[in-house]
C-alpha positions as MATLAB code, in Angstrom:
seq = 'MKLSQADFKQRRNLLAQHIGSNSIAIIATRAEMYRNRDADYKYRADSSFYYLTGFAEPEAVAVIETFAEGEEYSYSLFCRERNREMEIWNGYRAGIDGAIEIYDADEAYAIDLLDEEIIDKLLNKQRLYYRIGQNAEFDARVSQWIQKADAQQRRGGAAPAEMIQLDRIIDEMRLKKSAKEIELMQIASNISAEAHTRAMQSVKPEMMEYALEAELNYIFGKNGCVPAYNSIVGGGENACILHYVENNKPLKDGDLVLIDAACEYEFYASDITRTFPVNGKFSPEQKALYNIVLDAQLAAIDATRIGNHYKYPHEVAVKILTQGLVDLGLLSGNVDELVESEAFRQFFMHGTGHWLGMDVHDVGAYKHGEDWRAYEAGMVVTVEPGLYVAPDDETVDAKWRGIGIRIEDDVLVTENGPLVLTKNVVKTVEEIEQLMAG';
ca = [
      46.144   51.272   19.731;
      46.077   55.071   19.755;
      48.268   57.885   18.556;
      50.295   59.607   21.266;
      50.834   63.294   21.905;
      54.332   62.773   20.518;
      52.745   61.828   17.177;
      50.646   65.000   17.093;
      53.643   67.104   18.100;
      55.676   65.608   15.272;
      52.982   66.744   12.844;
      53.016   70.262   14.272;
      56.800   70.289   13.951;
      56.479   69.458   10.275;
      53.786   72.090    9.732;
      55.982   74.717   11.399;
      58.753   73.836    8.946;
      56.352   74.145    6.005;
      55.043   77.602    6.905;
      58.531   79.041    7.407;
      59.832   81.693    9.768;
      57.803   84.656   11.045;
      54.466   83.079   10.100;
      51.241   82.080   11.804;
      48.844   79.192   11.098;
      45.308   79.218   12.491;
      43.003   76.205   12.318;
      39.573   75.760   13.904;
      37.700   72.567   14.588;
      34.201   72.101   13.213;
      31.061   73.314   14.957;
      28.524   71.097   16.666;
      25.692   70.185   14.305;
      22.044   70.703   15.229;
      19.915   67.607   14.521;
      16.451   68.597   15.735;
      14.838   70.225   18.753;
      17.177   70.120   21.781;
      19.412   67.535   20.123;
      22.743   67.666   18.306;
      24.448   65.032   16.215;
      27.148   63.196   18.150;
      30.201   65.403   17.874;
      33.177   64.461   15.739;
      36.140   66.836   15.532;
      37.368   68.228   12.228;
      39.878   65.790   10.757;
      42.677   68.246    9.981;
      42.325   69.979   13.352;
      42.475   66.638   15.153;
      45.391   65.551   12.944;
      47.481   68.377   14.404;
      46.201   68.439   17.983;
      44.580   65.164   19.064;
      41.942   67.416   20.661;
      38.400   66.136   20.131;
      36.276   68.769   21.894;
      34.172   71.351   20.048;
      34.774   75.126   20.186;
      38.533   75.016   19.775;
      41.139   76.814   17.663;
      44.825   75.927   17.328;
      47.475   78.549   16.552;
      51.038   77.814   15.482;
      53.457   80.746   15.428;
      56.969   80.756   14.048;
      59.500   83.468   14.748;
      63.008   84.230   13.510;
      64.956   81.565   11.635;
      66.120   78.850   14.014;
      63.836   79.800   16.911;
      61.331   77.372   18.410;
      57.724   77.766   17.294;
      54.838   78.263   19.699;
      51.621   76.213   19.835;
      48.552   77.790   21.442;
      45.197   76.120   21.990;
      41.999   78.091   22.519;
      39.313   75.896   24.078;
      36.372   75.828   26.454;
      37.056   76.467   30.123;
      36.115   73.941   32.784;
      32.512   74.508   33.864;
      31.064   72.228   36.503;
      27.426   72.862   35.592;
      27.962   72.255   31.882;
      30.111   69.205   32.571;
      27.282   67.650   34.598;
      25.072   67.897   31.531;
      27.466   67.297   28.649;
      30.645   65.659   29.934;
      34.085   66.618   31.144;
      36.292   69.207   29.471;
      40.051   69.435   29.344;
      39.963   73.148   30.129;
      42.914   75.519   30.011;
      45.106   73.440   32.318;
      44.313   70.238   30.438;
      45.190   71.856   27.112;
      48.727   72.342   28.431;
      49.151   69.267   30.639;
      47.354   66.687   28.459;
      47.499   68.121   24.954;
      50.986   69.615   25.089;
      50.064   73.218   24.244;
      52.671   75.862   25.046;
      49.921   78.346   25.843;
      46.187   77.918   26.363;
      43.351   80.424   26.474;
      39.609   80.399   26.932;
      37.930   80.274   23.527;
      36.009   83.430   24.470;
      39.322   85.335   24.376;
      40.209   84.362   20.809;
      39.185   87.641   19.160;
      41.160   89.592   21.743;
      44.343   87.502   21.969;
      44.781   86.703   18.295;
      45.570   90.289   17.288;
      48.901   90.378   19.108;
      49.820   87.034   17.561;
      49.092   88.337   14.058;
      51.073   91.556   14.422;
      54.171   91.784   12.231;
      53.898   88.231   10.970;
      54.876   87.951    7.317;
      52.403   85.219    6.369;
      49.031   84.030    7.651;
      47.999   80.457    6.860;
      44.410   79.464    7.435;
      41.716   77.349    5.784;
      40.304   79.883    3.351;
      36.721   79.162    2.320;
      36.028   76.346    4.784;
      33.583   78.370    6.860;
      32.077   81.735    5.883;
      31.629   82.831    9.493;
      35.273   82.079   10.329;
      36.392   83.839    7.125;
      34.564   86.945    8.342;
      36.275   86.744   11.730;
      39.696   86.463   10.114;
      38.925   89.532    7.990;
      38.049   91.458   11.138;
      41.322   90.363   12.781;
      43.294   91.564    9.770;
      41.550   94.929    9.882;
      42.258   95.305   13.595;
      45.892   94.303   13.135;
      46.275   96.804   10.289;
      44.837   99.499   12.525;
      47.934   99.067   14.711;
      50.229  100.579   12.038;
      50.580  103.882   13.860;
      51.923  101.924   16.831;
      54.422  100.036   14.704;
      52.331   96.949   14.021;
      50.899   95.451   10.852;
      48.862   92.510    9.670;
      50.507   89.682    7.687;
      51.322   90.752    4.131;
      50.378   87.353    2.688;
      47.385   85.091    3.279;
      47.916   81.483    2.173;
      45.633   78.436    1.971;
      46.572   76.170    4.884;
      44.706   73.160    3.473;
      47.248   72.779    0.676;
      49.925   71.964    3.243;
      47.897   69.826    5.648;
      46.184   67.891    2.848;
      49.544   66.840    1.446;
      50.781   65.921    4.927;
      47.732   63.713    5.437;
      47.938   62.018    2.035;
      50.897   59.736    2.796;
      50.261   57.662    5.884;
      52.735   56.890    8.662;
      53.269   53.359    9.984;
      50.975   54.103   12.951;
      48.248   55.486   10.700;
      48.432   52.381    8.542;
      48.108   50.233   11.655;
      44.942   52.121   12.645;
      43.529   51.764    9.140;
      44.309   48.055    9.194;
      42.364   47.676   12.440;
      39.412   49.547   10.914;
      39.629   47.341    7.824;
      39.669   44.153    9.881;
      36.599   45.201   11.863;
      34.765   46.186    8.687;
      35.686   42.875    7.062;
      34.267   41.051   10.077;
      31.044   43.039    9.699;
      30.695   42.136    6.012;
      31.353   38.487    6.818;
      28.599   38.595    9.448;
      26.226   40.164    6.908;
      26.844   37.354    4.412;
      26.200   34.782    7.124;
      23.069   36.528    8.444;
      21.135   37.488    5.320;
      17.995   35.631    4.301;
      15.063   36.283    1.955;
      12.440   38.756    3.231;
      14.883   40.221    5.738;
      14.684   44.014    5.741;
      17.657   45.992    4.465;
      17.830   47.881    7.760;
      17.962   44.602    9.675;
      21.020   43.591    7.671;
      22.503   47.026    8.339;
      21.980   46.361   12.061;
      24.235   43.299   11.791;
      26.998   45.559   10.489;
      26.428   48.147   13.191;
      26.630   45.477   15.882;
      30.170   44.555   14.827;
      31.155   48.218   14.535;
      29.733   49.081   17.950;
      31.124   46.142   19.879;
      34.594   47.130   18.669;
      34.195   50.749   19.750;
      33.671   52.068   16.231;
      31.095   54.121   14.367;
      30.173   53.940   10.672;
      32.678   55.899    8.598;
      29.818   57.045    6.331;
      26.125   56.367    5.730;
      25.842   52.646    5.069;
      24.385   51.435    1.775;
      22.404   48.201    1.917;
      20.701   47.925   -1.458;
      18.784   44.808   -2.442;
      17.878   44.061   -6.060;
      17.434   47.161   -8.186;
      18.268   49.399   -5.210;
      21.888   48.426   -5.846;
      21.689   50.474   -9.056;
      21.258   53.649   -6.974;
      24.842   54.633   -6.206;
      24.110   56.494   -2.963;
      21.102   54.509   -1.775;
      20.880   54.931    2.010;
      17.164   54.495    2.784;
      17.776   50.790    3.509;
      14.074   50.201    4.139;
      13.001   47.538    1.623;
      12.723   43.752    1.980;
      15.489   41.604    0.481;
      14.021   39.266   -2.098;
      14.867   35.669   -2.885;
      16.875   35.610   -6.121;
      18.190   39.162   -5.813;
      21.655   40.389   -5.029;
      22.326   42.761   -2.155;
      25.050   45.396   -2.408;
      26.551   46.554    0.890;
      28.854   49.575    0.912;
      29.645   50.052    4.591;
      32.646   50.316    6.879;
      33.735   51.717   10.208;
      35.969   54.438   11.568;
      38.492   53.476   14.230;
      40.314   56.171   16.217;
      39.466   58.755   13.521;
      40.644   56.527   10.632;
      38.220   55.167    8.054;
      37.871   52.001    6.046;
      35.621   51.547    3.009;
      34.359   48.180    1.741;
      31.731   47.112   -0.777;
      30.595   43.549   -1.330;
      27.735   42.231   -3.440;
      26.255   38.796   -2.802;
      23.057   36.783   -3.364;
      20.309   37.029   -0.774;
      19.646   33.286   -1.052;
      23.318   32.347   -1.116;
      23.501   31.321   -4.767;
      24.344   33.485   -7.799;
      22.139   33.143  -10.873;
      23.964   32.654  -14.213;
      23.414   36.310  -15.157;
      24.505   37.588  -11.753;
      27.605   35.400  -11.842;
      28.545   36.527  -15.344;
      28.374   40.229  -14.475;
      29.982   39.690  -11.094;
      33.032   37.971  -12.531;
      33.568   40.814  -14.996;
      33.594   43.298  -12.109;
      35.902   41.064  -10.081;
      38.338   40.672  -12.978;
      38.361   44.450  -13.424;
      38.914   45.022   -9.725;
      41.791   42.554   -9.428;
      43.514   44.096  -12.445;
      42.967   47.618  -11.110;
      44.414   46.641   -7.729;
      47.471   45.217   -9.461;
      47.833   48.518  -11.351;
      47.898   50.517   -8.111;
      51.677   50.710   -7.975;
      54.371   53.286   -7.363;
      54.947   55.326  -10.514;
      51.583   54.574  -12.140;
      49.369   57.642  -12.264;
      46.215   57.933  -10.189;
      43.820   57.342  -13.094;
      45.645   54.311  -14.523;
      43.777   51.664  -12.438;
      40.502   53.205  -13.632;
      41.637   52.945  -17.248;
      42.583   49.298  -16.704;
      39.204   48.546  -15.107;
      37.220   50.333  -17.799;
      38.788   48.298  -20.588;
      38.024   44.988  -18.850;
      34.460   46.051  -18.012;
      33.835   47.173  -21.582;
      35.228   43.940  -23.038;
      33.022   41.960  -20.676;
      29.925   43.937  -21.640;
      30.660   43.289  -25.307;
      31.180   39.577  -24.647;
      27.778   39.374  -22.946;
      26.032   41.438  -25.616;
      25.155   44.437  -23.456;
      27.372   46.594  -25.672;
      28.355   46.097  -29.288;
      31.262   47.450  -31.287;
      35.011   47.807  -31.088;
      36.201   47.829  -27.451;
      38.748   50.627  -27.910;
      36.195   52.795  -29.674;
      33.605   52.096  -26.974;
      36.117   53.096  -24.315;
      37.020   56.247  -26.245;
      33.357   57.245  -26.584;
      32.667   56.292  -22.941;
      29.818   54.025  -23.978;
      30.530   52.015  -20.806;
      29.063   54.872  -18.737;
      25.616   53.423  -19.422;
      26.613   50.703  -16.947;
      29.613   52.162  -15.058;
      29.262   55.845  -14.321;
      31.670   56.564  -11.472;
      35.395   56.544  -10.853;
      37.311   53.512   -9.670;
      38.705   54.949   -6.448;
      39.463   57.811   -4.087;
      41.962   58.622   -1.356;
      41.191   57.122    2.046;
      42.339   58.165    5.500;
      40.781   60.180    8.301;
      37.959   60.983    5.904;
      36.384   58.303    3.762;
      36.894   60.589    0.766;
      40.218   61.802    2.040;
      42.159   64.946    1.243;
      45.061   65.340   -1.170;
      45.353   66.566   -4.743;
      44.676   64.054   -7.507;
      46.646   66.076  -10.031;
      49.875   68.041  -10.233;
      49.011   70.791  -12.652;
      47.351   69.153  -15.649;
      48.804   65.711  -14.954;
      47.424   62.938  -12.771;
      49.817   62.454   -9.875;
      51.826   59.254   -9.537;
      51.261   56.821   -6.699;
      53.799   56.942   -3.872;
      54.429   54.613   -0.961;
      52.103   55.351    1.971;
      49.108   56.440   -0.072;
      45.850   54.567    0.518;
      43.212   54.416   -2.189;
      39.981   52.516   -2.729;
      39.542   50.321   -5.792;
      35.849   49.934   -6.595;
      34.668   49.158  -10.131;
      31.041   48.225  -10.664;
      28.316   47.468  -13.176;
      24.747   48.713  -12.832;
      22.013   47.718  -15.246;
      19.064   50.032  -14.682;
      15.749   48.226  -14.113;
      14.140   50.251  -16.920;
      16.973   49.895  -19.455;
      15.161   48.505  -22.497;
      18.340   48.481  -24.604;
      19.346   45.209  -22.956;
      17.667   41.847  -22.470;
      15.297   41.749  -19.486;
      17.387   39.091  -17.737;
      20.120   41.670  -17.026;
      17.907   44.485  -15.777;
      18.028   45.565  -12.155;
      21.377   43.940  -11.399;
      23.821   46.202   -9.571;
      27.297   45.043   -8.547;
      30.250   46.812   -6.943;
      33.354   45.331   -5.315;
      35.533   47.656   -3.252;
      38.733   47.217   -1.282;
      41.212   49.536    0.424;
      44.710   49.389   -1.060;
      47.955   50.628    0.471;
      50.680   51.553   -2.003;
      53.992   50.016   -0.897;
      57.503   49.531   -2.245;
      56.599   45.870   -2.753;
      53.377   46.497   -4.661;
      49.741   46.965   -3.633;
      48.691   45.708   -0.205;
      44.960   45.061    0.247;
      44.009   46.131    3.770;
      40.496   44.675    3.445;
      41.498   41.200    2.257;
      39.815   39.479    5.223;
      36.395   39.439    3.582;
      35.830   36.992    0.730;
      34.906   38.143   -2.770;
      35.056   35.342   -5.342;
      31.775   33.671   -6.313;
      32.972   30.344   -4.937;
      34.173   31.815   -1.625;
      30.946   33.776   -1.109;
      28.693   30.821   -1.850;
      30.750   28.543    0.408;
      30.655   31.041    3.283;
      26.933   31.590    2.922;
      26.267   27.849    2.796;
      27.693   27.644    6.308;
];
């Protein structure tokens, strides 16, 4: 399943409405990234640029111009020209003709002509929308264009009087997902769930973390996907390092392994974390902490509902985690006071979720002014509480030290309550142990 050019055009239509008459919006894709000598990272287009264009090649700029009230807008695409020699080395290009015939541009130009052609498009526009601060080099180019447009005053031209942050509009457009976007995210979630299931079935003591990561990557790759972010495969105390990505240690009998890994399908991400025993059986201490995290996660998912504010699921999770820590003796005192003083941060030091979409940490404001924004249908958020007992934390009994647990799912906000997109991978103690027992 893929988005069609009609889907991208619909987005451009909406953007044109947002920017109003006699305005211009300019958006560039990201640059290719140098990896090491004579080698780049595999290219991935900028999410917001692709969101509007469906164009995945590097060195491209999209321009949307509106005119008088009621007139049609114009969409121009600046891109690389066809070049037989370069295509032999690096692959085919759409070129100028392809930009119009395949990608539905009204006008197309060679990217080398951008500095020349953009001036006429800027002249006498009231407002310029572009992604201010995204790229210093592009900011400098825009400044030069404004200066050149202003220099046309004697000939009756002028640069736009207003310059407005384009991201504020596109980010809000991207925040609430369409039915097709949700379908793509569901596919990504299903593939990622399959990968986590394979990891649970494949793990064994003394296996290397990177070997377990390879099991995930196999499922991603065979389904035409890439990792949506750097995979975390942390055995034992490595699970207490929130962004552990070295994945180069052996998995020990008796330890847990925390896997935070998921794929991207057709530019849409998923994000799953599961924690399970290397030998297939939770110890009493591991089980006790795990069930606290699971209870917190289930309650936080249930709190992810229309009308509740963004931070409410986190508040729900924190109270359950804190109560559980008190019950086990890792914290002492009144639960409400411990929550108020954030004593729980000794063991839970991150938020409970983030927006998810084309980016794994997706765009969209979390607040309106000073207030956390309310959930609306079509938003997708992760729900990921955890507990991490540092291996050198001498304030707690040694039996708890070095245990790190996180459980994460992707949740779609709907009119009928929260819908867990990543439900296909098990997460109760009983389900995990049964799956791992074969």
